Short mmCIF file of C-alpha atoms in Angstrom, two decimals:
data_model
loop_
_atom_site.label_atom_id
_atom_site.label_comp_id
_atom_site.label_asym_id
_atom_site.label_seq_id
_atom_site.Cartn_x
_atom_site.Cartn_y
_atom_site.Cartn_z
CA MET H 125 0.00 0.00 0.00
CA ALA H 126 2.83 2.32 0.91
CA ASP H 127 4.60 1.55 -2.38
CA ILE H 128 1.53 2.49 -4.28
CA LEU H 129 1.29 5.75 -2.41
CA ASP H 130 4.97 6.62 -3.03
CA ALA H 131 4.82 6.07 -6.81
CA PRO H 132 4.53 9.27 -9.01
CA ALA H 133 1.17 10.14 -10.19
CA PRO H 134 0.58 9.26 -13.81
CA SER H 135 0.65 12.35 -16.26
CA ASN H 136 -0.73 12.86 -19.74
CA ILE H 137 2.01 15.48 -20.71
CA PRO H 138 4.27 13.95 -23.33
CA GLU H 139 7.94 13.72 -22.64
CA TYR H 140 10.52 14.93 -25.26
CA SER H 141 14.24 14.89 -25.49
CA VAL H 142 16.27 18.07 -26.09
CA SER H 143 17.07 17.12 -29.64
CA GLU H 144 13.41 16.36 -30.30
CA ILE H 145 12.36 19.77 -29.03
CA SER H 146 15.14 21.50 -31.09
CA SER H 147 14.14 19.63 -34.21
CA ALA H 148 10.48 20.39 -33.64
CA VAL H 149 11.19 24.11 -33.18
CA LYS H 150 13.34 24.13 -36.28
CA ARG H 151 10.70 22.42 -38.37
CA THR H 152 8.06 24.79 -37.05
CA LEU H 153 10.12 27.91 -37.83
CA GLU H 154 11.19 26.75 -41.26
CA GLY H 155 7.64 25.68 -42.07
CA ALA H 156 5.97 28.85 -40.90
CA PHE H 157 8.66 31.24 -42.16
CA SER H 158 10.04 29.46 -45.20
CA ARG H 159 10.17 32.70 -47.25
CA VAL H 160 10.06 36.06 -45.45
CA ARG H 161 11.07 39.70 -45.99
CA VAL H 162 12.43 41.37 -42.85
CA ARG H 163 12.97 45.13 -42.57
CA GLY H 164 15.54 46.48 -40.15
CA GLU H 165 18.84 48.33 -39.62
CA ILE H 166 22.08 46.40 -40.11
CA THR H 167 24.27 46.29 -37.03
CA GLU H 168 27.16 44.18 -35.65
CA MET H 169 28.17 43.23 -39.21
CA LYS H 170 31.31 41.09 -39.59
CA ARG H 171 32.86 39.70 -42.75
CA TYR H 172 34.84 36.53 -42.05
CA PRO H 173 37.81 35.23 -44.07
CA SER H 174 35.66 32.32 -45.17
CA GLY H 175 33.50 34.78 -47.13
CA HIS H 176 30.40 34.51 -44.92
CA ILE H 177 28.80 37.67 -43.53
CA TYR H 178 27.28 37.72 -40.03
CA PHE H 179 25.16 40.65 -38.84
CA SER H 180 22.01 41.56 -36.93
CA LEU H 181 18.82 43.32 -38.02
CA LYS H 182 17.13 45.48 -35.41
CA ASP H 183 14.27 47.90 -35.04
CA GLU H 184 12.81 49.77 -32.09
CA ALA H 185 11.59 46.63 -30.27
CA GLY H 186 13.74 43.69 -31.26
CA LYS H 187 16.75 42.19 -32.97
CA ILE H 188 17.33 39.10 -35.07
CA ALA H 189 20.61 37.53 -36.18
CA GLY H 190 21.31 37.22 -39.88
CA ILE H 191 23.73 35.26 -42.06
CA VAL H 192 24.72 35.63 -45.69
CA TRP H 193 26.51 32.56 -46.93
CA LYS H 194 29.52 32.94 -49.22
CA GLY H 195 27.67 31.71 -52.29
CA SER H 196 24.92 34.32 -51.89
CA VAL H 197 27.19 37.37 -51.44
CA SER H 198 27.61 37.98 -55.18
CA ARG H 199 23.83 37.84 -55.67
CA LEU H 200 22.97 39.99 -52.67
CA GLY H 201 22.21 43.16 -54.69
CA LEU H 202 24.11 45.64 -52.49
CA VAL H 203 27.09 45.87 -50.18
CA PRO H 204 25.88 45.60 -46.58
CA GLU H 205 27.11 48.24 -44.17
CA ASN H 206 26.41 49.03 -40.56
CA GLY H 207 23.75 51.66 -40.06
CA ILE H 208 21.78 51.28 -43.30
CA GLU H 209 18.16 50.18 -43.29
CA VAL H 210 17.45 47.27 -45.63
CA ILE H 211 14.77 44.73 -46.50
CA ALA H 212 16.35 41.28 -46.26
CA THR H 213 14.74 38.39 -48.11
CA GLY H 214 15.39 34.83 -46.84
CA ARG H 215 14.20 32.12 -44.48
CA VAL H 216 14.19 31.72 -40.71
CA THR H 217 16.00 28.70 -39.25
CA ALA H 218 17.01 27.53 -35.79
CA TYR H 219 20.40 26.47 -34.47
CA GLY H 220 19.68 23.75 -31.94
CA GLU H 221 23.09 23.54 -30.31
CA ARG H 222 22.73 27.11 -29.06
CA SER H 223 18.96 27.29 -28.84
CA SER H 224 18.98 30.30 -31.19
CA TYR H 225 17.42 31.19 -34.44
CA GLN H 226 18.62 33.40 -37.33
CA LEU H 227 17.67 34.68 -40.72
CA ILE H 228 19.44 33.16 -43.72
CA VAL H 229 19.52 36.10 -46.17
CA GLU H 230 19.59 35.54 -49.91
CA LYS H 231 18.85 39.08 -51.13
CA MET H 232 18.95 42.62 -49.77
CA GLU H 233 17.54 45.90 -50.94
CA PHE H 234 17.44 49.33 -49.46
CA ALA H 235 14.39 50.03 -47.35
CA GLY H 236 12.88 52.74 -49.54
CA ALA H 237 14.40 55.58 -51.55
CA GLY H 238 14.60 57.82 -48.49
CA ALA H 239 17.27 55.76 -46.77
CA LEU H 240 19.23 55.34 -49.99
CA LEU H 241 19.10 59.05 -50.74
CA ALA H 242 20.14 59.83 -47.17
CA LYS H 243 23.21 57.63 -47.61
CA ILE H 244 24.06 59.32 -50.92
CA GLU H 245 23.60 62.76 -49.38
CA MET H 246 25.92 62.00 -46.48
CA LEU H 247 28.61 60.83 -48.90
CA ARG H 248 28.08 63.91 -51.07
CA VAL H 249 28.49 66.28 -48.13
CA ARG H 250 31.67 64.53 -46.96
CA LEU H 251 33.31 64.55 -50.38
CA ALA H 252 32.28 68.17 -50.97
CA GLU H 253 34.04 69.15 -47.75
CA GLU H 254 37.19 67.44 -49.06
CA GLY H 255 37.04 69.59 -52.22
CA LEU H 256 36.39 66.81 -54.77
CA PHE H 257 33.54 68.80 -56.34
CA ASP H 258 35.43 72.14 -56.70
CA GLU H 259 35.23 73.74 -60.12
CA ALA H 260 38.87 74.87 -59.89
CA ARG H 261 40.14 71.27 -60.19
CA LYS H 262 38.13 70.46 -63.31
CA ARG H 263 40.16 70.26 -66.55
CA PRO H 264 39.14 71.29 -70.06
CA ILE H 265 38.25 68.63 -72.61
CA PRO H 266 40.74 68.50 -75.55
CA MET H 267 39.29 69.84 -78.78
CA LEU H 268 40.20 66.85 -80.97
CA PRO H 269 41.41 63.78 -79.03
CA ARG H 270 43.30 61.06 -80.87
CA VAL H 271 41.99 58.17 -78.71
CA ILE H 272 38.79 58.07 -76.63
CA GLY H 273 38.58 55.67 -73.69
CA VAL H 274 35.14 54.27 -72.80
CA VAL H 275 34.24 52.57 -69.50
CA THR H 276 30.90 50.79 -69.90
CA SER H 277 29.27 47.43 -70.46
CA PRO H 278 30.16 45.76 -73.78
CA GLN H 279 26.49 44.79 -74.20
CA GLY H 280 23.65 47.21 -74.64
CA ALA H 281 22.97 50.32 -76.66
CA VAL H 282 25.34 52.66 -74.79
CA LEU H 283 28.50 51.56 -76.60
CA HIS H 284 26.66 51.49 -79.93
CA ASP H 285 25.41 55.07 -79.45
CA ILE H 286 28.91 56.32 -78.59
CA ARG H 287 30.48 54.58 -81.60
CA THR H 288 27.93 55.81 -84.11
CA THR H 289 28.01 59.37 -82.79
CA ILE H 290 31.83 59.59 -82.96
CA ALA H 291 31.90 58.03 -86.44
CA ARG H 292 29.28 60.51 -87.63
CA ARG H 293 30.87 63.63 -86.14
CA PHE H 294 34.63 63.00 -86.41
CA PRO H 295 35.94 59.40 -86.60
CA ARG H 296 38.42 58.69 -83.79
CA ASP H 297 39.92 55.54 -82.26
CA ILE H 298 37.89 54.13 -79.34
CA LEU H 299 39.49 52.07 -76.57
CA LEU H 300 36.88 50.08 -74.58
CA TRP H 301 37.41 48.87 -71.02
CA PRO H 302 34.43 46.52 -70.45
CA VAL H 303 32.92 46.48 -66.94
CA PRO H 304 29.59 45.49 -65.36
CA VAL H 305 27.59 48.60 -64.59
CA GLN H 306 25.43 47.19 -61.76
CA GLY H 307 25.36 44.38 -59.29
CA GLU H 308 27.86 42.94 -56.87
CA GLY H 309 31.48 44.01 -57.58
CA SER H 310 30.55 46.47 -60.35
CA ALA H 311 31.79 49.50 -58.41
CA GLU H 312 35.23 47.94 -57.82
CA LYS H 313 35.60 47.07 -61.51
CA ILE H 314 34.53 50.55 -62.65
CA ALA H 315 37.05 52.16 -60.28
CA ALA H 316 39.76 49.76 -61.51
CA ALA H 317 38.99 50.66 -65.15
CA ILE H 318 39.30 54.39 -64.45
CA ARG H 319 42.59 53.87 -62.60
CA GLY H 320 43.82 51.61 -65.41
CA PHE H 321 43.25 54.29 -68.06
CA SER H 322 44.89 56.92 -65.81
CA THR H 323 48.07 54.87 -65.27
CA MET H 324 48.63 53.91 -68.91
CA PRO H 325 52.00 55.21 -70.23
CA ALA H 326 51.87 57.87 -72.91
CA ASP H 327 54.32 56.01 -75.16
CA GLY H 328 53.13 52.49 -74.47
CA GLU H 329 52.16 49.81 -76.94
CA ILE H 330 48.48 50.61 -76.42
CA PRO H 331 47.75 54.30 -77.07
CA ARG H 332 46.75 56.26 -73.99
CA PRO H 333 43.32 57.94 -74.26
CA ASP H 334 43.10 61.73 -74.37
CA VAL H 335 39.62 61.71 -72.81
CA VAL H 336 37.63 59.05 -70.90
CA ILE H 337 33.85 58.54 -71.02
CA VAL H 338 32.18 56.66 -68.13
CA ALA H 339 28.68 55.72 -69.32
CA ARG H 340 25.67 53.49 -68.76
CA GLY H 341 21.99 53.55 -69.62
CA GLY H 342 19.10 54.56 -67.42
CA GLY H 343 17.75 52.61 -64.46
CA SER H 344 16.40 52.85 -60.95
CA LEU H 345 18.25 54.45 -58.08
CA GLU H 346 19.44 51.02 -56.94
CA ASP H 347 20.71 50.20 -60.44
CA LEU H 348 22.83 53.38 -60.51
CA MET H 349 24.33 52.89 -57.05
CA ALA H 350 27.66 51.71 -58.47
CA PHE H 351 28.27 55.27 -59.69
CA ASN H 352 27.58 56.62 -56.19
CA ASP H 353 30.25 54.38 -54.67
CA GLU H 354 33.03 56.18 -52.82
CA GLY H 355 35.77 54.12 -54.49
CA VAL H 356 34.50 55.06 -57.98
CA LEU H 357 34.25 58.72 -57.02
CA ARG H 358 37.80 58.86 -55.66
CA ALA H 359 39.16 57.06 -58.73
CA ALA H 360 37.41 59.59 -60.98
CA ALA H 361 38.78 62.49 -58.92
CA ALA H 362 42.35 61.11 -59.13
CA CYS H 363 42.17 60.37 -62.86
CA THR H 364 44.88 62.24 -64.80
CA ILE H 365 42.83 62.16 -68.02
CA PRO H 366 39.85 64.53 -68.56
CA LEU H 367 36.71 62.52 -67.70
CA ILE H 368 33.14 62.83 -69.00
CA SER H 369 30.32 61.15 -67.04
CA ALA H 370 27.21 59.97 -68.90
CA VAL H 371 25.22 57.86 -66.41
CA GLY H 372 21.50 57.33 -66.88
CA HIS H 373 19.11 59.60 -68.65
CA GLU H 374 18.96 63.38 -68.53
CA THR H 375 16.91 63.38 -65.30
CA ASP H 376 19.21 60.90 -63.51
CA THR H 377 21.94 62.36 -61.27
CA THR H 378 24.75 60.44 -59.61
CA LEU H 379 27.70 61.61 -57.55
CA ILE H 380 30.16 60.86 -60.35
CA ASP H 381 28.56 63.76 -62.25
CA PHE H 382 29.93 66.13 -59.57
CA VAL H 383 33.44 64.64 -59.62
CA SER H 384 33.91 64.38 -63.39
CA ASP H 385 35.30 67.23 -65.50
CA ARG H 386 32.13 67.36 -67.66
CA ARG H 387 28.68 65.89 -67.15
CA ALA H 388 26.69 64.71 -70.17
CA PRO H 389 22.94 64.03 -69.92
CA THR H 390 23.19 60.95 -72.17
CA PRO H 391 25.95 58.76 -73.68
CA THR H 392 25.22 60.31 -77.09
CA ALA H 393 25.75 63.79 -75.64
CA ALA H 394 29.02 62.59 -74.07
CA ALA H 395 30.28 61.50 -77.51
CA GLU H 396 29.28 64.89 -78.93
CA MET H 397 31.27 66.60 -76.15
CA ALA H 398 34.32 64.43 -76.80
CA VAL H 399 34.73 65.24 -80.52
CA PRO H 400 33.66 68.23 -82.61
CA SER H 401 31.62 67.99 -85.78
CA ARG H 402 33.84 67.78 -88.83
CA LEU H 403 31.25 69.48 -91.03
CA GLU H 404 30.92 72.35 -88.56
CA LEU H 405 34.71 72.68 -88.38
CA LEU H 406 35.01 72.70 -92.17
CA GLY H 407 32.26 75.31 -92.44
CA ASP H 408 33.88 77.42 -89.73
CA VAL H 409 37.32 77.14 -91.36
CA THR H 410 35.84 78.00 -94.76
CA GLN H 411 34.02 81.01 -93.34
CA LYS H 412 37.09 82.26 -91.46
CA GLY H 413 39.28 81.63 -94.52
CA GLY H 414 36.94 83.73 -96.66
CA ARG H 415 36.88 86.49 -94.08
CA LEU H 416 40.66 86.37 -93.78
CA THR H 417 41.10 86.52 -97.57
CA ALA H 418 38.71 89.47 -97.80
CA ALA H 419 40.49 91.23 -94.94
CA VAL H 420 43.91 90.72 -96.57
CA ALA H 421 42.59 91.96 -99.92
CA ARG H 422 41.08 95.01 -98.21
CA LEU H 423 44.35 95.72 -96.41
CA MET H 424 46.29 95.34 -99.66
CA ALA H 425 43.94 97.73 -101.45
CA GLU H 426 44.19 100.28 -98.66
CA GLY H 427 47.97 99.94 -98.61
CA ARG H 428 48.13 100.33 -102.39
CA LEU H 429 46.04 103.52 -102.15
CA ARG H 430 48.30 104.91 -99.43
CA VAL H 431 51.42 104.08 -101.44
CA THR H 432 49.93 105.70 -104.55
CA GLY H 433 49.00 108.83 -102.58
CA ALA H 434 52.44 109.00 -101.01
CA ALA H 435 54.09 108.50 -104.42
CA ARG H 436 52.28 111.58 -105.78
CA GLY H 437 53.87 113.75 -103.12
CA LEU H 438 57.38 112.40 -103.67
CA PRO H 439 59.78 114.23 -106.06
CA ASP H 440 61.38 112.61 -109.09
CA ILE H 441 63.69 109.99 -107.61
CA ALA H 442 65.81 109.75 -110.78
CA GLY H 443 66.23 113.53 -110.84
CA LEU H 444 67.18 113.61 -107.17
CA LEU H 445 69.71 110.86 -107.70
CA GLY H 446 71.17 112.68 -110.71
CA GLN H 447 71.53 115.93 -108.79
CA ALA H 448 73.02 114.11 -105.85
CA ARG H 449 75.45 112.32 -108.17
CA LEU H 450 76.52 115.67 -109.71
CA ARG H 451 77.02 117.21 -106.26
CA LEU H 452 79.01 114.18 -105.21
CA ASP H 453 81.28 114.41 -108.28
CA ASP H 454 81.73 118.15 -107.72
CA ARG H 455 82.56 117.66 -104.04
CA ALA H 456 84.96 114.85 -104.91
CA GLU H 457 86.78 117.02 -107.45
CA ARG H 458 86.96 119.94 -105.06
CA LEU H 459 88.14 117.61 -102.31
CA ARG H 460 90.87 116.24 -104.58
CA MET H 461 92.09 119.75 -105.43
CA ALA H 462 91.62 121.20 -101.95
CA PRO H 463 94.96 120.05 -100.40
CA ASP H 464 97.06 121.53 -103.24
CA ASN H 465 95.08 124.76 -103.22
CA LEU H 466 95.31 125.00 -99.47
CA LEU H 467 99.06 124.44 -99.53
CA ARG H 468 99.58 127.04 -102.24
CA MET H 469 97.45 129.53 -100.34
CA ARG H 470 99.26 128.90 -97.06
CA ARG H 471 102.67 129.10 -98.82
CA ALA H 472 101.71 132.43 -100.35
CA GLU H 473 100.52 133.72 -96.99
CA TRP H 474 103.74 132.63 -95.33
CA ARG H 475 105.87 134.24 -98.03
CA HIS H 476 103.91 137.46 -97.75
CA ALA H 477 104.29 137.38 -93.98
CA ALA H 478 108.02 136.65 -94.34
CA GLU H 479 108.44 139.64 -96.63
CA ARG H 480 106.68 141.87 -94.10
CA LEU H 481 108.79 140.66 -91.18
CA PRO H 482 111.76 142.97 -90.41
CA HIS H 483 115.26 141.60 -90.47
CA PRO H 484 116.44 140.48 -86.99
CA LYS H 485 119.37 142.91 -87.21
CA VAL H 486 117.06 145.82 -87.93
CA TRP H 487 114.76 144.74 -85.09
CA LEU H 488 117.68 144.50 -82.66
CA ASP H 489 119.03 147.90 -83.76
CA GLY H 490 115.62 149.45 -83.07
CA LEU H 491 115.49 147.88 -79.62
CA ARG H 492 119.02 149.06 -78.92
CA SER H 493 118.22 152.65 -79.91
CA ARG H 494 115.02 152.69 -77.78
CA LEU H 495 116.99 151.38 -74.82
CA ASP H 496 119.67 154.08 -75.23
CA GLU H 497 117.02 156.78 -75.43
CA GLU H 498 115.25 155.55 -72.30
CA GLY H 499 118.54 155.38 -70.40
CA ARG H 500 119.51 158.88 -71.46
CA ARG H 501 116.15 160.28 -70.40
CA LEU H 502 116.36 158.49 -67.06
CA SER H 503 119.89 159.75 -66.35
CA LEU H 504 118.86 163.35 -67.05
CA GLY H 505 115.51 163.41 -65.26
CA LEU H 506 116.27 161.47 -62.07
CA PRO H 507 118.65 164.04 -60.44
CA GLN H 508 116.19 166.87 -61.12
CA LEU H 509 113.37 164.86 -59.58
CA LEU H 510 115.39 164.10 -56.44
CA SER H 511 116.37 167.78 -56.05
CA LEU H 512 112.77 168.92 -56.31
CA ARG H 513 111.70 166.40 -53.66
CA ARG H 514 114.45 167.50 -51.34
CA ASN H 515 113.55 171.19 -51.61
CA ALA H 516 109.91 170.37 -50.96
CA LEU H 517 110.78 168.52 -47.78
CA THR H 518 113.00 171.37 -46.58
CA LEU H 519 110.27 173.98 -47.09
CA SER H 520 107.65 171.83 -45.38
CA ALA H 521 109.89 171.25 -42.32
CA GLN H 522 110.13 174.96 -41.43
CA GLY H 523 107.86 176.00 -38.62
CA LEU H 524 107.01 172.43 -37.58
CA PRO H 525 107.37 170.98 -34.05
CA THR H 526 110.58 169.33 -32.97
CA GLY H 527 109.14 165.82 -33.23
CA LEU H 528 107.92 166.29 -36.76
CA ARG H 529 111.21 167.87 -37.82
CA HIS H 530 113.01 164.84 -36.41
CA ARG H 531 110.81 162.54 -38.45
CA ILE H 532 111.37 164.63 -41.56
CA SER H 533 115.11 164.37 -40.91
CA LEU H 534 114.77 160.61 -40.79
CA LEU H 535 112.77 160.64 -44.01
CA ARG H 536 115.43 162.81 -45.64
CA GLN H 537 118.13 160.32 -44.64
CA THR H 538 116.04 157.50 -46.10
CA GLU H 539 115.61 159.53 -49.28
CA ALA H 540 119.35 160.05 -49.47
CA ARG H 541 119.94 156.33 -49.30
CA ILE H 542 117.37 155.72 -52.00
CA SER H 543 118.89 158.44 -54.14
CA ALA H 544 122.27 156.86 -53.77
CA ARG H 545 120.81 153.58 -54.97
CA LEU H 546 119.04 155.31 -57.88
CA SER H 547 121.99 157.45 -58.97
CA PRO H 548 122.78 157.51 -62.73
CA ALA H 549 125.86 155.37 -62.28
CA PRO H 550 123.97 152.22 -61.12
CA VAL H 551 121.22 152.83 -63.65
CA LEU H 552 123.72 153.19 -66.45
CA SER H 553 125.50 150.09 -65.19
CA GLY H 554 122.23 148.08 -65.37
CA GLN H 555 121.59 149.56 -68.80
CA ARG H 556 124.98 148.44 -70.00
CA GLU H 557 124.36 144.92 -68.67
CA ALA H 558 121.01 144.77 -70.48
CA ARG H 559 122.66 146.02 -73.68
CA ALA H 560 125.36 143.36 -73.36
CA ARG H 561 122.72 140.60 -72.94
CA LEU H 562 120.82 141.97 -75.94
CA GLU H 563 123.95 142.01 -78.10
CA GLY H 564 124.74 138.44 -77.01
CA LEU H 565 121.28 137.23 -77.99
CA SER H 566 121.56 139.11 -81.29
CA ALA H 567 124.86 137.45 -82.04
CA ARG H 568 123.41 134.00 -81.27
CA LEU H 569 120.39 134.69 -83.46
CA GLN H 570 122.60 135.93 -86.26
CA SER H 571 124.79 132.80 -85.99
CA VAL H 572 121.86 130.41 -86.47
CA SER H 573 120.33 132.40 -89.35
CA TYR H 574 120.55 130.65 -92.70
CA GLN H 575 121.31 134.07 -94.23
CA ALA H 576 124.59 134.13 -92.31
CA VAL H 577 125.40 130.70 -93.72
CA LEU H 578 124.70 131.99 -97.23
CA GLU H 579 126.96 135.01 -96.50
CA ARG H 580 129.81 132.59 -95.87
CA GLY H 581 129.60 131.26 -99.44
CA PHE H 582 127.14 128.42 -99.14
CA ALA H 583 124.07 127.93 -101.36
CA LEU H 584 120.59 126.44 -100.67
CA VAL H 585 119.40 123.83 -103.24
CA ALA H 586 115.62 123.53 -103.72
CA ASP H 587 113.55 121.42 -106.12
CA ALA H 588 110.77 122.63 -108.40
CA GLY H 589 108.32 122.56 -105.50
CA GLY H 590 110.51 124.80 -103.33
CA GLN H 591 111.51 121.96 -100.97
CA PRO H 592 115.14 121.79 -99.80
CA VAL H 593 117.25 119.01 -101.36
CA THR H 594 119.77 117.56 -98.92
CA ARG H 595 120.87 114.37 -100.78
CA ALA H 596 122.28 113.94 -104.29
CA GLY H 597 120.55 110.58 -104.60
CA GLY H 598 117.20 112.31 -104.83
CA ILE H 599 118.14 114.28 -108.00
CA ALA H 600 117.70 112.85 -111.48
CA ALA H 601 119.27 114.14 -114.67
CA GLY H 602 117.21 116.97 -116.14
CA ASP H 603 115.48 117.98 -112.87
CA ALA H 604 114.90 121.72 -112.49
CA LEU H 605 116.64 123.08 -109.37
CA THR H 606 116.93 126.46 -107.69
CA LEU H 607 120.17 127.68 -106.08
CA ARG H 608 119.60 130.38 -103.47
CA PHE H 609 122.62 132.63 -102.59
CA ALA H 610 122.95 135.50 -100.12
CA ASP H 611 122.01 138.08 -102.72
CA GLY H 612 119.45 136.12 -104.83
CA ALA H 613 118.38 132.82 -106.49
CA VAL H 614 119.43 131.13 -109.78
CA GLY H 615 117.57 128.34 -111.64
CA VAL H 616 119.67 125.39 -112.92
CA THR H 617 119.13 121.96 -114.50
CA ALA H 618 120.73 118.79 -113.06
CA GLY H 619 123.31 117.12 -115.31
CA GLU H 620 124.56 113.51 -115.64
CA ALA H 621 126.02 111.57 -112.72
CA GLU H 622 129.74 111.47 -112.12
CA ALA H 623 131.85 109.07 -114.18
CA GLY H 624 132.09 105.61 -112.72
CA LYS H 625 129.02 106.04 -110.57
CA PRO H 626 125.60 104.93 -111.84
CA ALA H 627 122.86 107.48 -111.57
CA LYS H 628 120.41 106.68 -108.84
CA ALA H 629 116.78 106.34 -109.65
CA PRO H 630 114.80 109.41 -108.74
CA ARG H 631 112.89 109.02 -105.49
CA PRO H 632 109.13 109.41 -105.72
CA ARG H 633 107.93 112.95 -105.34
CA GLN H 634 106.32 113.35 -101.95
CA ALA H 635 103.05 115.09 -101.42
CA ALA H 636 103.32 118.82 -100.88
CA ARG H 637 104.04 119.63 -97.26
CA GLN H 638 103.64 122.78 -95.25
CA GLY H 639 105.81 125.62 -96.57
CA SER H 640 108.90 126.89 -94.83
CA LEU H 641 110.56 130.27 -94.49
CA LEU H 642 113.66 128.65 -95.96
#
């Protein structure tokens, strides 16, 4: 009875093992939530080396763990980041070993355009603060590039539109760098293509583009997100080649439009920006050529009219040259004759002056007579002057005080001394000394006079030009000579040389020199 009482009461609650409960929960979750869309903000995101992505989705009241397996990352549709609100599509499953559940995500999309635009706006503000959108850093597009680089998808109408537009306007070489323009990894490949064009060598085997076009067709905001990627924007800003962006249609705007050097509304417009129209260039060149030709013709006509008007006011050039030539010949002839005329005139002037000059002896005699006369007058007048002065002093001293008479006595003594010094004897002695010096100078002058030499029996030989001849070698037979004696001159003719001595050749006649009194 006691054993029956101690036994546990029978229960109708079923008994499960832990694994059974975990399996049941897992089946229930996967059956009830086999395909769900969960909206929330990504947080605690981690990307493991294996390629799997672990994160959590949260809202105001809860949080759920999420996993993106490696094989689904490329098909995810966007790059997950902490802080963005997304709508994750997948299935809910349980992990029995930890008694937890999570969301296996196969696809993600932004939770509405507002969140996506907010993300783009935050990136735009940050890059604008760094100066990537400044107009000062934008470069001009070359007028006629040799090679045009294109970054776009090889499929679709974008590449076809660019090719046909360039071929129609001005055919140029096109270098295509094919890239995907949307989806997982498209942003990295677009950035790599831009950097690849920028780093190409200028003299490499493949020609380096002169301008780069980044283009794609239209699409939704999510489809154009690759061109809002920060890596693409920084690659476009660092590109060393002028870059034209042509993403979407005319109403579509992406951040690469702010970074690029030029923004085109469509790929066709980008091709039109890259190359000019050949027909328009030809028309412009033709028009400017015509205007230039007309301007040159007008300038030539105006210049011809000015030259014609100026020619009317000019005198006869041939007549002026003839008159100038006559004046030149006349001046040359006068210049040739001027030295001889000048020498003859100067020689005549010197001869006339020499004839007017008195003979040194006559000049000295005149000086001697004037000196004698002055001495005689001085010897006669000086004693009378001294006597008159003495009498005047004697008369003035009478009736004067003793002191003044003493001073007059002293003055009289001084006068006596001066009179003794100025007596006729010293004056006559000085006169005689002056006369002796004068006679000595006269004798020296007379001794160096060529006239004195002629008086001693010598003769002065001169040629036909009046120049003295000092050497016999300068005389040729038949030369006219002049022999000047003390009392006159005689003209002679040179004879033959002495016997046994050959006659010397006559020396060339020198140019007329300045005349001489000799």
